[in-house]
Short mmCIF file of C-alpha atoms and ligand atoms in Angstrom, two decimals:
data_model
loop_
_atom_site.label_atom_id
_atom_site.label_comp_id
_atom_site.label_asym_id
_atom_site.label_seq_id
_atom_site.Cartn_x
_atom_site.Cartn_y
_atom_site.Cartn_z
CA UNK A 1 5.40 -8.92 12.24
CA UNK A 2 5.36 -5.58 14.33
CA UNK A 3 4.47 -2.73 12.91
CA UNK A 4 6.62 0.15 12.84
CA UNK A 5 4.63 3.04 14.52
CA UNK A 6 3.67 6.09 12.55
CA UNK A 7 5.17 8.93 14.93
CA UNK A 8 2.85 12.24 14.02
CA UNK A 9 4.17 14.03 16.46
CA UNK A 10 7.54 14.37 15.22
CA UNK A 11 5.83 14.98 11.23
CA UNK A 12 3.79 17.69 13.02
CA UNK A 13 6.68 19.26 14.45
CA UNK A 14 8.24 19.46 10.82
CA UNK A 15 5.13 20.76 9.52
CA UNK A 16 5.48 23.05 12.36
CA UNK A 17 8.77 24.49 10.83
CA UNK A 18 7.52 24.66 7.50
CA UNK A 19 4.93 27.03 8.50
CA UNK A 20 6.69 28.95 10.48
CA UNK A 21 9.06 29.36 7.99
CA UNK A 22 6.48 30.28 5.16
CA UNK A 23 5.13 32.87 7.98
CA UNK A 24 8.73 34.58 8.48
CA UNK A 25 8.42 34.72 4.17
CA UNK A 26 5.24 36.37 4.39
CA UNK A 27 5.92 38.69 7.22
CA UNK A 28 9.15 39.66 5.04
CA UNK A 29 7.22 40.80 2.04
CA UNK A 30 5.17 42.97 5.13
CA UNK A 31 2.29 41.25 5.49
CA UNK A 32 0.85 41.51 9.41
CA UNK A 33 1.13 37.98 10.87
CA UNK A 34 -1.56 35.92 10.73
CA UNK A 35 -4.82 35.78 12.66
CA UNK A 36 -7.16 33.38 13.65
CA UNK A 37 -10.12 34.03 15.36
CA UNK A 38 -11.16 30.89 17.97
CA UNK A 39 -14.60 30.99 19.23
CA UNK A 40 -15.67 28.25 22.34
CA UNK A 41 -19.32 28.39 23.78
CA UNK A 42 -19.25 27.05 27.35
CA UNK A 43 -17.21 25.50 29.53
CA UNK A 44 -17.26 21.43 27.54
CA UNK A 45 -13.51 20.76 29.23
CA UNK A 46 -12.20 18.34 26.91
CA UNK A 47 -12.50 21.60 24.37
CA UNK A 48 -10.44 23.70 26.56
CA UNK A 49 -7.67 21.72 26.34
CA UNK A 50 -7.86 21.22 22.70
CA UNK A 51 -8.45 25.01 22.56
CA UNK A 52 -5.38 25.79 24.55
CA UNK A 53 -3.18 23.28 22.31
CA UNK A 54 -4.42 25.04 19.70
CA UNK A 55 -3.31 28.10 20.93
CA UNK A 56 0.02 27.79 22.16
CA UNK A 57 0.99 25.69 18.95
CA UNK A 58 -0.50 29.17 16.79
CA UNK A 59 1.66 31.15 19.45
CA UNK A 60 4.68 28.70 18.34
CA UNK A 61 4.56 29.58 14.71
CA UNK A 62 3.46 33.23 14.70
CA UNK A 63 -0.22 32.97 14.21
CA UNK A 64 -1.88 35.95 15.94
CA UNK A 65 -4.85 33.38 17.81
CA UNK A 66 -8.01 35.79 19.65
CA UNK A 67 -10.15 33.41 21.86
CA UNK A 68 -13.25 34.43 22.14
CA UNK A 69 -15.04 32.98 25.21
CA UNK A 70 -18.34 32.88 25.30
CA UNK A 71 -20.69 31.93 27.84
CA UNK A 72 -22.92 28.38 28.40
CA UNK A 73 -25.92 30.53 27.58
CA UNK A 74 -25.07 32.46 24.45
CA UNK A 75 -27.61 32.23 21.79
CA UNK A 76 -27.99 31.90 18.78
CA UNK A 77 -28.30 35.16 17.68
CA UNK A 78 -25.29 36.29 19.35
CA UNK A 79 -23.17 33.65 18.09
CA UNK A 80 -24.06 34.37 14.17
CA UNK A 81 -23.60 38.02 15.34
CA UNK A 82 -20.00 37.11 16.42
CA UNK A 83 -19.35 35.32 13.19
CA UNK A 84 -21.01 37.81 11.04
CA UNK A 85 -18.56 40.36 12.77
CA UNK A 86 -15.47 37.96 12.11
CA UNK A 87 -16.41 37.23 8.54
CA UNK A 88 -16.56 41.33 7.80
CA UNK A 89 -13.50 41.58 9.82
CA UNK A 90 -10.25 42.48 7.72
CA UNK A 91 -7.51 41.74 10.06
CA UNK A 92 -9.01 38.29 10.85
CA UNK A 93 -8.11 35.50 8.25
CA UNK A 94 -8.97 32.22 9.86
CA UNK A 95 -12.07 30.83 11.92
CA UNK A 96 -12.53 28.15 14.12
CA UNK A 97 -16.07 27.33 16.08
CA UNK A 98 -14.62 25.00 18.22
CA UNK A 99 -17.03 21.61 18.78
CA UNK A 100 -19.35 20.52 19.90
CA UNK A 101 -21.35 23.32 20.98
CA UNK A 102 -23.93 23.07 24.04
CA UNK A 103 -26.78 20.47 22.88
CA UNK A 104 -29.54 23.07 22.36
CA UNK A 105 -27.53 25.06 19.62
CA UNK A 106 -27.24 22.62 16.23
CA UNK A 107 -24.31 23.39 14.78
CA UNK A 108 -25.10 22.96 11.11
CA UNK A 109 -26.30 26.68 10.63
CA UNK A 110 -23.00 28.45 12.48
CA UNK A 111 -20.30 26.36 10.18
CA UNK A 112 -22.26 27.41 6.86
CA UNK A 113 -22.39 31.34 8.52
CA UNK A 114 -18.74 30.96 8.41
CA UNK A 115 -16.93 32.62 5.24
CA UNK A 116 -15.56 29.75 3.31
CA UNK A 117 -12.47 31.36 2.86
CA UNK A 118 -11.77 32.04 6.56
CA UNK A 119 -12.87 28.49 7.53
CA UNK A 120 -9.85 26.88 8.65
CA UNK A 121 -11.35 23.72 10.01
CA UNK A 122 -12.48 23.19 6.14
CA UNK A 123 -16.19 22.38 7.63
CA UNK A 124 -18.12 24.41 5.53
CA UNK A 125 -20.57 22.57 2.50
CA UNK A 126 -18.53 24.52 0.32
CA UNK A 127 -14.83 23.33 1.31
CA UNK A 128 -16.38 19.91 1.75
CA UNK A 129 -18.14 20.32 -2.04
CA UNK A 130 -14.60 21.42 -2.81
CA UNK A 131 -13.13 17.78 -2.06
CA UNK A 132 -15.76 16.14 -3.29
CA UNK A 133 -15.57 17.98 -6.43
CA UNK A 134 -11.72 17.03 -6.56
CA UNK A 135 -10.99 20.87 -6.27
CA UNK A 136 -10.06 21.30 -3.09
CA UNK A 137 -9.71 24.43 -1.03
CA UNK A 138 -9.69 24.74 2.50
CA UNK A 139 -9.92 20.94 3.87
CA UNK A 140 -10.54 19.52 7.21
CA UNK A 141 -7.37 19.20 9.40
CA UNK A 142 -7.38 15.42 10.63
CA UNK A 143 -8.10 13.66 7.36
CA UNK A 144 -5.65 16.08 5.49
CA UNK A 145 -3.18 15.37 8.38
CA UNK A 146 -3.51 11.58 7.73
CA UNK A 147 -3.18 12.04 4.04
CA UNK A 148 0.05 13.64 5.29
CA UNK A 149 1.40 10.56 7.04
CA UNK A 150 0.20 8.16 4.91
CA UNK A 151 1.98 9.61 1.88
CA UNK A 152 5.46 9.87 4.48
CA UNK A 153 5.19 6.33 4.65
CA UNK A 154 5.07 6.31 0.58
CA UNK A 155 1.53 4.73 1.03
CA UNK A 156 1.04 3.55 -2.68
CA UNK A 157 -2.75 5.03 -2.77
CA UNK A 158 -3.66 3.97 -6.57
CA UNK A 159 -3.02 -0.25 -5.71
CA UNK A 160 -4.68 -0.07 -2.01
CA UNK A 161 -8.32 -0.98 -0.61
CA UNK A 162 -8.91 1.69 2.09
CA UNK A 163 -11.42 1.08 4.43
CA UNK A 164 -12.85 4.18 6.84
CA UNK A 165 -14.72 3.19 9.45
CA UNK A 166 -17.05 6.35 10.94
CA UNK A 167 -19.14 8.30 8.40
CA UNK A 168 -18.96 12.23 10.29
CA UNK A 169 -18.99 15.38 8.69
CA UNK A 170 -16.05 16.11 11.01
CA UNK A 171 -13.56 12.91 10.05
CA UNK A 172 -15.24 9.88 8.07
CA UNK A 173 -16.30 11.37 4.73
CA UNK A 174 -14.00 13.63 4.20
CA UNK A 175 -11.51 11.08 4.84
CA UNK A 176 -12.77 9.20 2.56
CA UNK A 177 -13.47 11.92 0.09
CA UNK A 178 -9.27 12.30 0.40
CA UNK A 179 -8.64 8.90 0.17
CA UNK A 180 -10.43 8.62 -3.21
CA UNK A 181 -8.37 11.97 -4.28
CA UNK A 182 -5.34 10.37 -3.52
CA UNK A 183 -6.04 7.12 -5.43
CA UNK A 184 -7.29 4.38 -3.33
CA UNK A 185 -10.62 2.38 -3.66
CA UNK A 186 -12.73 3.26 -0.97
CA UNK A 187 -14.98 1.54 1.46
CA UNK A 188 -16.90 3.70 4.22
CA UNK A 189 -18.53 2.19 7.22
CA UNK A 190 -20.53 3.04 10.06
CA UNK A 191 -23.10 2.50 12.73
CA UNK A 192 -25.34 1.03 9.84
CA UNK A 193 -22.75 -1.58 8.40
CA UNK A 194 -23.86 -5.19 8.85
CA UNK A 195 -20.51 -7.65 9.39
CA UNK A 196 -18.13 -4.40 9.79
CA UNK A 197 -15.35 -7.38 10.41
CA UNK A 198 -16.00 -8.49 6.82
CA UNK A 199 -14.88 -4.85 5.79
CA UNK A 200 -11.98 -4.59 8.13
CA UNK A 201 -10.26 -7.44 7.35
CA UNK A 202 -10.05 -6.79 3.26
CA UNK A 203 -8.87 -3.31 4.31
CA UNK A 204 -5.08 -2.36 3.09
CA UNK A 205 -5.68 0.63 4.72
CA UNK A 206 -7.87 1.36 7.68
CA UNK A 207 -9.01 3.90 8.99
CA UNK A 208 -11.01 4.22 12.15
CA UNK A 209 -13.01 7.06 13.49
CA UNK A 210 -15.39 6.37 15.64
CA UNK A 211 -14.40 6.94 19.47
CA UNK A 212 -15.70 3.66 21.36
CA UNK A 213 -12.44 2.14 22.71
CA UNK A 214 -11.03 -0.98 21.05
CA UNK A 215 -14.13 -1.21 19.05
CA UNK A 216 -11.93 -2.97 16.20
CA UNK A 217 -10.49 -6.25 17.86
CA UNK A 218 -6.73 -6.51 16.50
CA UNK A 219 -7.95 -9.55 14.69
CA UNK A 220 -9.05 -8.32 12.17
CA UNK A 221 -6.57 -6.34 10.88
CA UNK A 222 -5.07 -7.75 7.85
CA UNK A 223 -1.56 -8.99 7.44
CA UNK A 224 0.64 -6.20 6.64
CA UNK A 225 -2.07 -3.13 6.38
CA UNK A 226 -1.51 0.16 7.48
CA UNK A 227 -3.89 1.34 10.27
CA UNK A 228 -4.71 4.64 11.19
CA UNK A 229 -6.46 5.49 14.45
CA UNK A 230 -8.55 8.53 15.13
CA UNK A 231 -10.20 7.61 18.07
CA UNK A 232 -9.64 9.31 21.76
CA UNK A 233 -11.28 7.67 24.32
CA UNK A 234 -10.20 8.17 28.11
CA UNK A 235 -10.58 5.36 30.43
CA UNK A 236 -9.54 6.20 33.93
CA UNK A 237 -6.19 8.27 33.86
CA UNK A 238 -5.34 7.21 29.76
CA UNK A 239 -6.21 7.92 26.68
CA UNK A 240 -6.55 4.80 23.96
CA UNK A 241 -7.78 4.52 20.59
CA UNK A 242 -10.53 2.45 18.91
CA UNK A 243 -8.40 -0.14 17.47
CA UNK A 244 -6.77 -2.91 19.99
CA UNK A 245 -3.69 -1.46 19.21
CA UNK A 246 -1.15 -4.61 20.81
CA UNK A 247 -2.98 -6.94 19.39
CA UNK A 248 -3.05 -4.75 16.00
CA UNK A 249 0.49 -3.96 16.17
CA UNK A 250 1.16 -7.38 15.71
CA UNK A 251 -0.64 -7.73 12.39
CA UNK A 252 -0.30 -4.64 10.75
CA UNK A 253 2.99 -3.19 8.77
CA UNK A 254 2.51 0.57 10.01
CA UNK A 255 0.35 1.89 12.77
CA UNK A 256 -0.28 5.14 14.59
CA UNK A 257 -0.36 5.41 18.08
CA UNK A 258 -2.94 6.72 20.85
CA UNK A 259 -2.30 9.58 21.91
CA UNK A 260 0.90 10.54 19.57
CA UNK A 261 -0.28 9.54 16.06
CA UNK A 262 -2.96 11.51 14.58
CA UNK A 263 -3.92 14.44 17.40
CA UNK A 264 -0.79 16.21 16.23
CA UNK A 265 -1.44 16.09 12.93
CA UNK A 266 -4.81 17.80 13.72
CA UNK A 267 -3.26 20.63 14.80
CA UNK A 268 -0.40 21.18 12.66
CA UNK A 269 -3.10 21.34 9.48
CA UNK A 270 -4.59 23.88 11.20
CA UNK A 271 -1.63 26.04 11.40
CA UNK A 272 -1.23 25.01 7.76
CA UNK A 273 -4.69 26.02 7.05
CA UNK A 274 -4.74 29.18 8.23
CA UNK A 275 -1.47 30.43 6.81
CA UNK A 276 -2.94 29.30 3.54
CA UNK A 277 -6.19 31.40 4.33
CA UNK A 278 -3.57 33.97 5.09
CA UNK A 279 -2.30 33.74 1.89
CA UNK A 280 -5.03 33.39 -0.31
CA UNK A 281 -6.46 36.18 1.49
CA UNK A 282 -3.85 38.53 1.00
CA UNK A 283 -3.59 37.77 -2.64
CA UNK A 284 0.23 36.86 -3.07
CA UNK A 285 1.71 33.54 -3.04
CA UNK A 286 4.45 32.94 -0.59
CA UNK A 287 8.12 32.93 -2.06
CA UNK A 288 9.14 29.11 -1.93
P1 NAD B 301 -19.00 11.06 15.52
O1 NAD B 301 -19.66 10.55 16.77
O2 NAD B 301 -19.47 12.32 14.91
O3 NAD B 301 -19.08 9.92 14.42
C1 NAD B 301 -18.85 8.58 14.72
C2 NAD B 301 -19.06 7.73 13.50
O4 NAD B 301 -18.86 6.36 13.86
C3 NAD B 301 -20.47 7.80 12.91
O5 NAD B 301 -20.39 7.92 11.49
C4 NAD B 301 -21.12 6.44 13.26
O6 NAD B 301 -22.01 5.97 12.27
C5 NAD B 301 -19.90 5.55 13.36
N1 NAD B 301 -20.12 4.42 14.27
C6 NAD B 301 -20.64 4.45 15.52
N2 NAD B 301 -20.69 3.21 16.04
C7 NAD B 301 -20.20 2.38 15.08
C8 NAD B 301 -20.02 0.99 15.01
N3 NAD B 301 -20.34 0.17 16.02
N4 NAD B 301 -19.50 0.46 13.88
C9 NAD B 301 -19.17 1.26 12.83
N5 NAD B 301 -19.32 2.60 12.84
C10 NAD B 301 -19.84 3.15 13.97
O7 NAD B 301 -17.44 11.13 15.88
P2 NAD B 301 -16.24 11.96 15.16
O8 NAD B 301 -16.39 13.39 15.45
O9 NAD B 301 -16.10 11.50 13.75
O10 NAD B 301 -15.01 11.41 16.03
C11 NAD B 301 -14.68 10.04 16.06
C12 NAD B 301 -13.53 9.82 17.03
O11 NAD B 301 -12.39 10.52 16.54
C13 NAD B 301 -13.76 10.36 18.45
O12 NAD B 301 -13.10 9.50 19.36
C14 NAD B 301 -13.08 11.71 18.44
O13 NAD B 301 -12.65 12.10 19.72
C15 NAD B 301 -11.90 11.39 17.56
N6 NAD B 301 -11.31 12.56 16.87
C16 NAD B 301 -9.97 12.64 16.90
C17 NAD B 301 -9.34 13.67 16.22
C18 NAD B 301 -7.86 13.72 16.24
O14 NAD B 301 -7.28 14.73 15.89
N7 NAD B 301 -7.18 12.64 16.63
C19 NAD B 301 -10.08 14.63 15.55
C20 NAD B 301 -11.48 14.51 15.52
C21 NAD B 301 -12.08 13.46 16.17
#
């Protein structure tokens, strides 16, 4: 078998459409566009090029996106100044502290100084209590991305054993925390998890977030699962994933490709996110 790949960058260009769509509808009932505030501390480069993808994409669809640039040496104080200001700030409806920040600042305390309702990234202990709680509001943009192209693929959640692999605040657990909305029986694994091939191979779906290249030998894939790869690890001038994805491709019935499969989505649900912060925020529902 080879599996057919899972092409997220063509979903996320429909998604794409969608919201700029809803955003034209918004704009018509004269609404201001809307506006997301993107804070980066330093100069970390992989996060300016995530920041800049960001942006353009926000500049694609008619988000008003205000970087705000901070220095290597910012401090605390200052930064829960900024998001103080940003959180009292009417004409700003989304917020996104972009990660990680320099090693002497924990992050923990910034994301809960964010206002839940302007935190597009869906970070916050309260978004996150939201999924768990099975009342979702905002919610983080990869795993509600792969939700996305799992259901595409009419992913029959309520029959399937889904196995995550990487337990972050940022990927794993709400990933699995949307998993176990959607249906499926969960498994989550991590750096903790004796005989993670034991796991891997019962998985119908599985999902790997981890980042250490081709951690998950294509062995163990199961006949026929679906696999879904967050990882993005560069070695030399390439980027791969953490599954052995030839080897995996052969085994599995859908898989999603590194880079091209999942990144994408990442984006697009923050577009999503924040027109839905827009939204919300402004009080009206958008004429569908
Ligand atoms: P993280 O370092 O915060 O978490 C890694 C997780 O993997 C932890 O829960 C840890 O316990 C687990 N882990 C580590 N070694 C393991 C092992 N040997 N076996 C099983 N579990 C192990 O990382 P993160 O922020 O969750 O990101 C994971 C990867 O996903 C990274 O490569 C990151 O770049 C990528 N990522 C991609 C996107 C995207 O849009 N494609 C978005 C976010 C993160």
């Amino acid at each position: 078998m080879t599996a057919t790949l899972i092409d997220g960058k063509a979903m996320a260009q429909e998604i794409e459409a969608s919201v700029r769509d809803r955003i034209g509808r918004h704009r018509a009932l004269g609404h201001r566009a809307p506006s997301l505030a993107v804070i980066r501390i330093g100069d970390h480069a992989p996060s300016g090029i995530y920041v800049e993808n960001k942006r353009r994409a926000c500049q694609r669809v008619g988000i008003d996106a205000t970087l705000h640039a901070l220095p290597e040496d910012t401090t605390a104080a200052e930064l829960t100044a900024l998001i103080r200001d940003l959180n009292r700030d009417d004409g700003v409806d989304g917020i996104l502290l972009q990660l990680p920040l320099p090693a002497r600042l924990q992050e923990t305390p910034f994301i809960e100084t964010i206002d839940p309702s302007k935190d597009v990234d869906g970070a916050h202990p309260m978004n996150l209590g939201r999924l768990a709680a099975r009342t979702p509001g905002l919610r983080p943009c990869t795993s509600r991305g792969i939700i996305h192209l799992l259901t595409r693929i009419g992913e029959p959640f309520y029959s399937r054993h889904a196995v995550v692999v990487g337990a972050s605040n940022l990927v794993g657990r709400p990933m699995a925390l949307e998993l176990l909305l959607a249906g499926a029986t969960v498994t989550i694994c991590h750096r903790f998890t004796r005989d993670l091939e034991s796991h891997v191979r019962r998985a119908d779906i599985l999902v790997v977030a981890v980042g250490q290249p081709r951690l998950i030998p294509g062995d163990w894939v199961a006949p026929g699962a679906t696999v879904i790869d967050v990882g993005i690890n560069r070695e030399k001038d390439r980027l791969v994933g953490d599954v052995d994805f030839e080897r995996a491709r052969e085994r599995a019935s859908f898989i999603t490709p590194v880079p091209g499969g999942v990144g994408p989505m990442t984006v697009a649900m923050l577009l999503d996110n924040t027109l839905e912060a827009t939204v919300a925020r402004s009080g009206r529902q958008v004429a569908y």
